[in-house]
Amino acid sequence: MNNSRRVRQIFSIMFMTLTFLHANALMSLAQEDTVIEGGRYLYKKFCATCHGGRGHGDGPKASSLKIPPANLTHLSKINGKKFPFWETYRIIDGREQITTHGPRDMPVWGVWFQIPDDEVSTETQWADQVRGRIWQLLAYLESIQE
Ligand code: HEC
């Protein structure tokens, strides 16, 4: 094989690799966006009335509450700059109690983030859907940290 052919071959391999890596990066970015968008939708539907459209704790319901809703853009800030993933998970699925969120078996947002306590339901499609929703909501909350 002469030299210029080898050079061309090396260039074409480099080009293909770069194209592949670029496409891959774009694809995973698109997936993250979809998950975060799903979370944004859930947040608007179930959390924004108290915590506000952008998570600052200034929703339309806030002024009528005895305890003001938390600023959800500061969760990392008040936790040593690390997003408190599992703690927030437990708050959403109700294992960690926040009085204003209502009791675990009757949260203010209804059944959407609730896995019923019986053993069977951990295996159901419903339980999977609940975990998916919580996951998306967490991805969104993480994305709005200041
Ligand atoms: C009915 C009003 C209301 C709704 C709806 C609501 N929250 Fe809250 N939330 C509060 C209040 C009030 C607090 C502060 C309670 C406290 O400090 O004891 C709070 C606290 C929190 C905290 C704890 C923050 C911290 O600093 O530790 C998290 C996390 C949270 N809410 C997430 C959510 C999510 C996610 C949703 C939607 C699924 C939601 N909340 C819906 C009223 C609400």
mmCIF file of C-alpha atoms and ligand atoms in Angstrom:
data_model
loop_
_atom_site.group_PDB
_atom_site.id
_atom_site.type_symbol
_atom_site.label_atom_id
_atom_site.label_comp_id
_atom_site.label_asym_id
_atom_site.label_seq_id
_atom_site.Cartn_x
_atom_site.Cartn_y
_atom_site.Cartn_z
ATOM 1 C CA MET A 1 0.000 0.000 0.000
ATOM 2 C CA ASN A 2 1.469 3.407 -0.895
ATOM 3 C CA ASN A 3 1.628 6.216 1.615
ATOM 4 C CA SER A 4 -1.091 8.523 0.303
ATOM 5 C CA ARG A 5 -3.575 5.684 0.227
ATOM 6 C CA ARG A 6 -2.762 4.849 3.829
ATOM 7 C CA VAL A 7 -3.185 8.504 4.837
ATOM 8 C CA ARG A 8 -6.562 8.640 3.105
ATOM 9 C CA GLN A 9 -7.605 5.447 4.838
ATOM 10 C CA ILE A 10 -6.584 6.794 8.246
ATOM 11 C CA PHE A 11 -8.486 10.009 7.572
ATOM 12 C CA SER A 12 -11.620 8.198 6.572
ATOM 13 C CA ILE A 13 -11.490 6.030 9.709
ATOM 14 C CA MET A 14 -11.035 9.153 11.839
ATOM 15 C CA PHE A 15 -13.921 10.820 10.064
ATOM 16 C CA MET A 16 -16.235 7.845 10.613
ATOM 17 C CA THR A 17 -15.284 7.639 14.291
ATOM 18 C CA LEU A 18 -15.979 11.329 14.810
ATOM 19 C CA THR A 19 -19.315 11.116 13.022
ATOM 20 C CA PHE A 20 -20.272 8.159 15.203
ATOM 21 C CA LEU A 21 -19.242 9.873 18.456
ATOM 22 C CA HIS A 22 -21.054 13.047 17.466
ATOM 23 C CA ALA A 23 -24.276 11.203 16.634
ATOM 24 C CA ASN A 24 -24.023 9.331 19.910
ATOM 25 C CA ALA A 25 -23.578 12.515 21.924
ATOM 26 C CA LEU A 26 -26.559 14.121 20.185
ATOM 27 C CA MET A 27 -28.707 11.074 20.805
ATOM 28 C CA SER A 28 -27.984 10.881 24.536
ATOM 29 C CA LEU A 29 -28.588 14.621 24.826
ATOM 30 C CA ALA A 30 -31.984 14.175 23.180
ATOM 31 C CA GLN A 31 -32.837 11.391 25.628
ATOM 32 C CA GLU A 32 -31.935 13.548 28.632
ATOM 33 C CA ASP A 33 -34.079 16.356 27.258
ATOM 34 C CA THR A 34 -37.053 14.017 26.904
ATOM 35 C CA VAL A 35 -36.757 12.795 30.495
ATOM 36 C CA ILE A 36 -36.372 16.328 31.873
ATOM 37 C CA GLU A 37 -39.318 17.556 29.765
ATOM 38 C CA GLY A 38 -41.439 14.729 31.181
ATOM 39 C CA GLY A 39 -40.441 15.851 34.659
ATOM 40 C CA ARG A 40 -41.233 19.473 33.878
ATOM 41 C CA TYR A 41 -44.736 18.449 32.824
ATOM 42 C CA LEU A 42 -45.269 16.474 36.063
ATOM 43 C CA TYR A 43 -43.870 19.323 38.139
ATOM 44 C CA LYS A 44 -46.256 21.851 36.561
ATOM 45 C CA LYS A 45 -49.173 19.508 37.108
ATOM 46 C CA PHE A 46 -48.511 18.432 40.696
ATOM 47 C CA CYS A 47 -46.053 20.777 42.415
ATOM 48 C CA ALA A 48 -46.195 24.262 40.888
ATOM 49 C CA THR A 49 -49.381 25.410 42.689
ATOM 50 C CA CYS A 50 -47.335 25.585 45.899
ATOM 51 C CA HIS A 51 -43.678 25.588 44.848
ATOM 52 C CA GLY A 52 -44.158 28.024 41.942
ATOM 53 C CA GLY A 53 -43.704 27.798 38.172
ATOM 54 C CA ARG A 54 -39.903 27.798 38.471
ATOM 55 C CA GLY A 55 -39.558 26.140 41.866
ATOM 56 C CA HIS A 56 -38.916 29.282 43.909
ATOM 57 C CA GLY A 57 -41.639 28.524 46.444
ATOM 58 C CA ASP A 58 -43.966 31.232 45.161
ATOM 59 C CA GLY A 59 -46.916 29.324 43.718
ATOM 60 C CA PRO A 60 -50.467 30.755 43.808
ATOM 61 C CA LYS A 61 -51.266 28.619 46.850
ATOM 62 C CA ALA A 62 -48.183 29.634 48.841
ATOM 63 C CA SER A 63 -49.680 32.649 50.609
ATOM 64 C CA SER A 64 -52.514 30.583 52.060
ATOM 65 C CA LEU A 65 -50.155 28.053 53.686
ATOM 66 C CA LYS A 66 -48.983 28.225 57.297
ATOM 67 C CA ILE A 67 -45.513 26.915 56.384
ATOM 68 C CA PRO A 68 -44.142 28.457 53.186
ATOM 69 C CA PRO A 69 -43.286 25.977 50.413
ATOM 70 C CA ALA A 70 -39.572 25.295 50.051
ATOM 71 C CA ASN A 71 -37.515 26.861 47.273
ATOM 72 C CA LEU A 72 -36.823 23.738 45.223
ATOM 73 C CA THR A 73 -33.993 25.382 43.249
ATOM 74 C CA HIS A 74 -31.878 25.404 46.423
ATOM 75 C CA LEU A 75 -31.955 21.688 47.228
ATOM 76 C CA SER A 76 -28.315 21.209 46.169
ATOM 77 C CA LYS A 77 -27.156 24.476 47.674
ATOM 78 C CA ILE A 78 -28.430 23.552 51.146
ATOM 79 C CA ASN A 79 -27.047 20.039 50.815
ATOM 80 C CA GLY A 80 -23.360 20.820 50.326
ATOM 81 C CA LYS A 81 -23.752 21.409 46.551
ATOM 82 C CA LYS A 82 -24.857 17.833 45.947
ATOM 83 C CA PHE A 83 -28.374 17.146 44.697
ATOM 84 C CA PRO A 84 -30.102 15.126 47.471
ATOM 85 C CA PHE A 85 -31.420 12.482 45.084
ATOM 86 C CA TRP A 86 -32.683 9.748 47.424
ATOM 87 C CA GLU A 87 -33.867 12.124 50.111
ATOM 88 C CA THR A 88 -36.001 13.918 47.528
ATOM 89 C CA TYR A 89 -37.155 10.547 46.168
ATOM 90 C CA ARG A 90 -38.414 9.602 49.646
ATOM 91 C CA ILE A 91 -40.191 12.942 49.998
ATOM 92 C CA ILE A 92 -42.010 12.378 46.701
ATOM 93 C CA ASP A 93 -42.963 8.752 47.329
ATOM 94 C CA GLY A 94 -44.064 9.744 50.823
ATOM 95 C CA ARG A 95 -41.645 7.730 52.970
ATOM 96 C CA GLU A 96 -40.337 11.037 54.250
ATOM 97 C CA GLN A 97 -43.223 12.964 55.664
ATOM 98 C CA ILE A 98 -43.869 16.643 54.911
ATOM 99 C CA THR A 99 -47.071 17.723 56.658
ATOM 100 C CA THR A 100 -48.260 19.989 53.838
ATOM 101 C CA HIS A 101 -47.841 17.153 51.305
ATOM 102 C CA GLY A 102 -50.495 15.199 53.208
ATOM 103 C CA PRO A 103 -50.242 11.711 54.687
ATOM 104 C CA ARG A 104 -48.469 9.017 52.712
ATOM 105 C CA ASP A 105 -51.645 7.121 51.885
ATOM 106 C CA MET A 106 -53.411 10.313 50.829
ATOM 107 C CA PRO A 107 -50.898 12.802 49.398
ATOM 108 C CA VAL A 108 -52.152 16.143 48.046
ATOM 109 C CA TRP A 109 -51.134 15.138 44.508
ATOM 110 C CA GLY A 110 -53.168 11.929 44.491
ATOM 111 C CA VAL A 111 -51.985 8.495 43.444
ATOM 112 C CA TRP A 112 -49.453 9.401 40.744
ATOM 113 C CA PHE A 113 -46.298 8.999 42.840
ATOM 114 C CA GLN A 114 -47.704 6.371 45.145
ATOM 115 C CA ILE A 115 -46.717 2.725 45.273
ATOM 116 C CA PRO A 116 -49.338 0.879 47.298
ATOM 117 C CA ASP A 117 -47.864 -0.898 50.310
ATOM 118 C CA ASP A 118 -48.959 -4.448 49.542
ATOM 119 C CA GLU A 119 -46.260 -6.850 48.402
ATOM 120 C CA VAL A 120 -47.805 -7.637 45.032
ATOM 121 C CA SER A 121 -47.761 -4.074 43.743
ATOM 122 C CA THR A 122 -43.960 -3.875 43.746
ATOM 123 C CA GLU A 123 -44.151 -6.219 40.760
ATOM 124 C CA THR A 124 -46.850 -4.423 38.831
ATOM 125 C CA GLN A 125 -46.713 -2.202 35.813
ATOM 126 C CA TRP A 126 -48.234 0.523 37.970
ATOM 127 C CA ALA A 127 -45.264 0.428 40.368
ATOM 128 C CA ASP A 128 -42.895 0.736 37.407
ATOM 129 C CA GLN A 129 -44.839 3.685 36.050
ATOM 130 C CA VAL A 130 -44.728 5.389 39.451
ATOM 131 C CA ARG A 131 -40.948 4.939 39.643
ATOM 132 C CA GLY A 132 -40.644 6.312 36.094
ATOM 133 C CA ARG A 133 -42.615 9.417 37.037
ATOM 134 C CA ILE A 134 -40.587 9.989 40.204
ATOM 135 C CA TRP A 135 -37.377 9.526 38.215
ATOM 136 C CA GLN A 136 -38.425 12.118 35.632
ATOM 137 C CA LEU A 137 -39.473 14.555 38.322
ATOM 138 C CA LEU A 138 -36.068 14.153 40.002
ATOM 139 C CA ALA A 139 -34.269 14.719 36.677
ATOM 140 C CA TYR A 140 -36.255 17.930 36.248
ATOM 141 C CA LEU A 141 -35.613 19.101 39.827
ATOM 142 C CA GLU A 142 -31.910 18.428 39.426
ATOM 143 C CA SER A 143 -31.930 20.483 36.219
ATOM 144 C CA ILE A 144 -33.286 23.590 37.971
ATOM 145 C CA GLN A 145 -30.700 23.702 40.795
ATOM 146 C CA GLU A 146 -28.949 27.049 41.239
HETATM 147 C C1 HEC B 1 -50.045 21.901 48.902
HETATM 148 C C2 HEC B 1 -48.771 22.532 48.667
HETATM 149 C C3 HEC B 1 -47.632 21.704 48.157
HETATM 150 C C4 HEC B 1 -47.593 20.898 47.040
HETATM 151 C C5 HEC B 1 -48.703 20.630 46.029
HETATM 152 C C6 HEC B 1 -46.258 20.357 46.968
HETATM 153 N N1 HEC B 1 -45.519 20.810 48.039
HETATM 154 FE FE1 HEC B 1 -43.564 20.335 48.441
HETATM 155 N N2 HEC B 1 -43.637 21.418 50.146
HETATM 156 C C7 HEC B 1 -44.700 22.204 50.555
HETATM 157 C C8 HEC B 1 -44.338 22.899 51.775
HETATM 158 C C9 HEC B 1 -45.220 23.845 52.552
HETATM 159 C C10 HEC B 1 -43.004 22.503 52.074
HETATM 160 C C11 HEC B 1 -42.166 22.962 53.281
HETATM 161 C C12 HEC B 1 -42.518 22.101 54.431
HETATM 162 C C13 HEC B 1 -41.577 22.256 55.580
HETATM 163 O O1 HEC B 1 -40.606 23.008 55.489
HETATM 164 O O2 HEC B 1 -41.849 21.596 56.577
HETATM 165 C C14 HEC B 1 -42.601 21.578 51.044
HETATM 166 C C15 HEC B 1 -41.376 20.953 51.017
HETATM 167 C C16 HEC B 1 -40.921 20.177 49.966
HETATM 168 C C17 HEC B 1 -39.610 19.571 49.891
HETATM 169 C C18 HEC B 1 -38.517 19.639 50.957
HETATM 170 C C19 HEC B 1 -37.550 20.733 50.607
HETATM 171 C C20 HEC B 1 -36.423 20.886 51.587
HETATM 172 O O3 HEC B 1 -35.840 21.979 51.631
HETATM 173 O O4 HEC B 1 -36.102 19.935 52.304
HETATM 174 C C21 HEC B 1 -39.531 18.938 48.695
HETATM 175 C C22 HEC B 1 -38.335 18.172 48.127
HETATM 176 C C23 HEC B 1 -40.804 19.108 48.037
HETATM 177 N N3 HEC B 1 -41.616 19.865 48.835
HETATM 178 C C24 HEC B 1 -41.117 18.596 46.801
HETATM 179 C C25 HEC B 1 -42.370 18.664 46.220
HETATM 180 C C26 HEC B 1 -42.684 18.052 44.951
HETATM 181 C C27 HEC B 1 -41.699 17.313 44.071
HETATM 182 C C28 HEC B 1 -44.008 18.305 44.732
HETATM 183 C C29 HEC B 1 -44.851 17.805 43.579
HETATM 184 C C30 HEC B 1 -44.903 16.385 43.378
HETATM 185 C C31 HEC B 1 -44.505 19.067 45.852
HETATM 186 N N4 HEC B 1 -43.484 19.272 46.739
HETATM 187 C C32 HEC B 1 -45.806 19.513 45.975
HETATM 188 C C33 HEC B 1 -45.918 22.311 49.926
HETATM 189 C C34 HEC B 1 -46.309 21.641 48.787
#
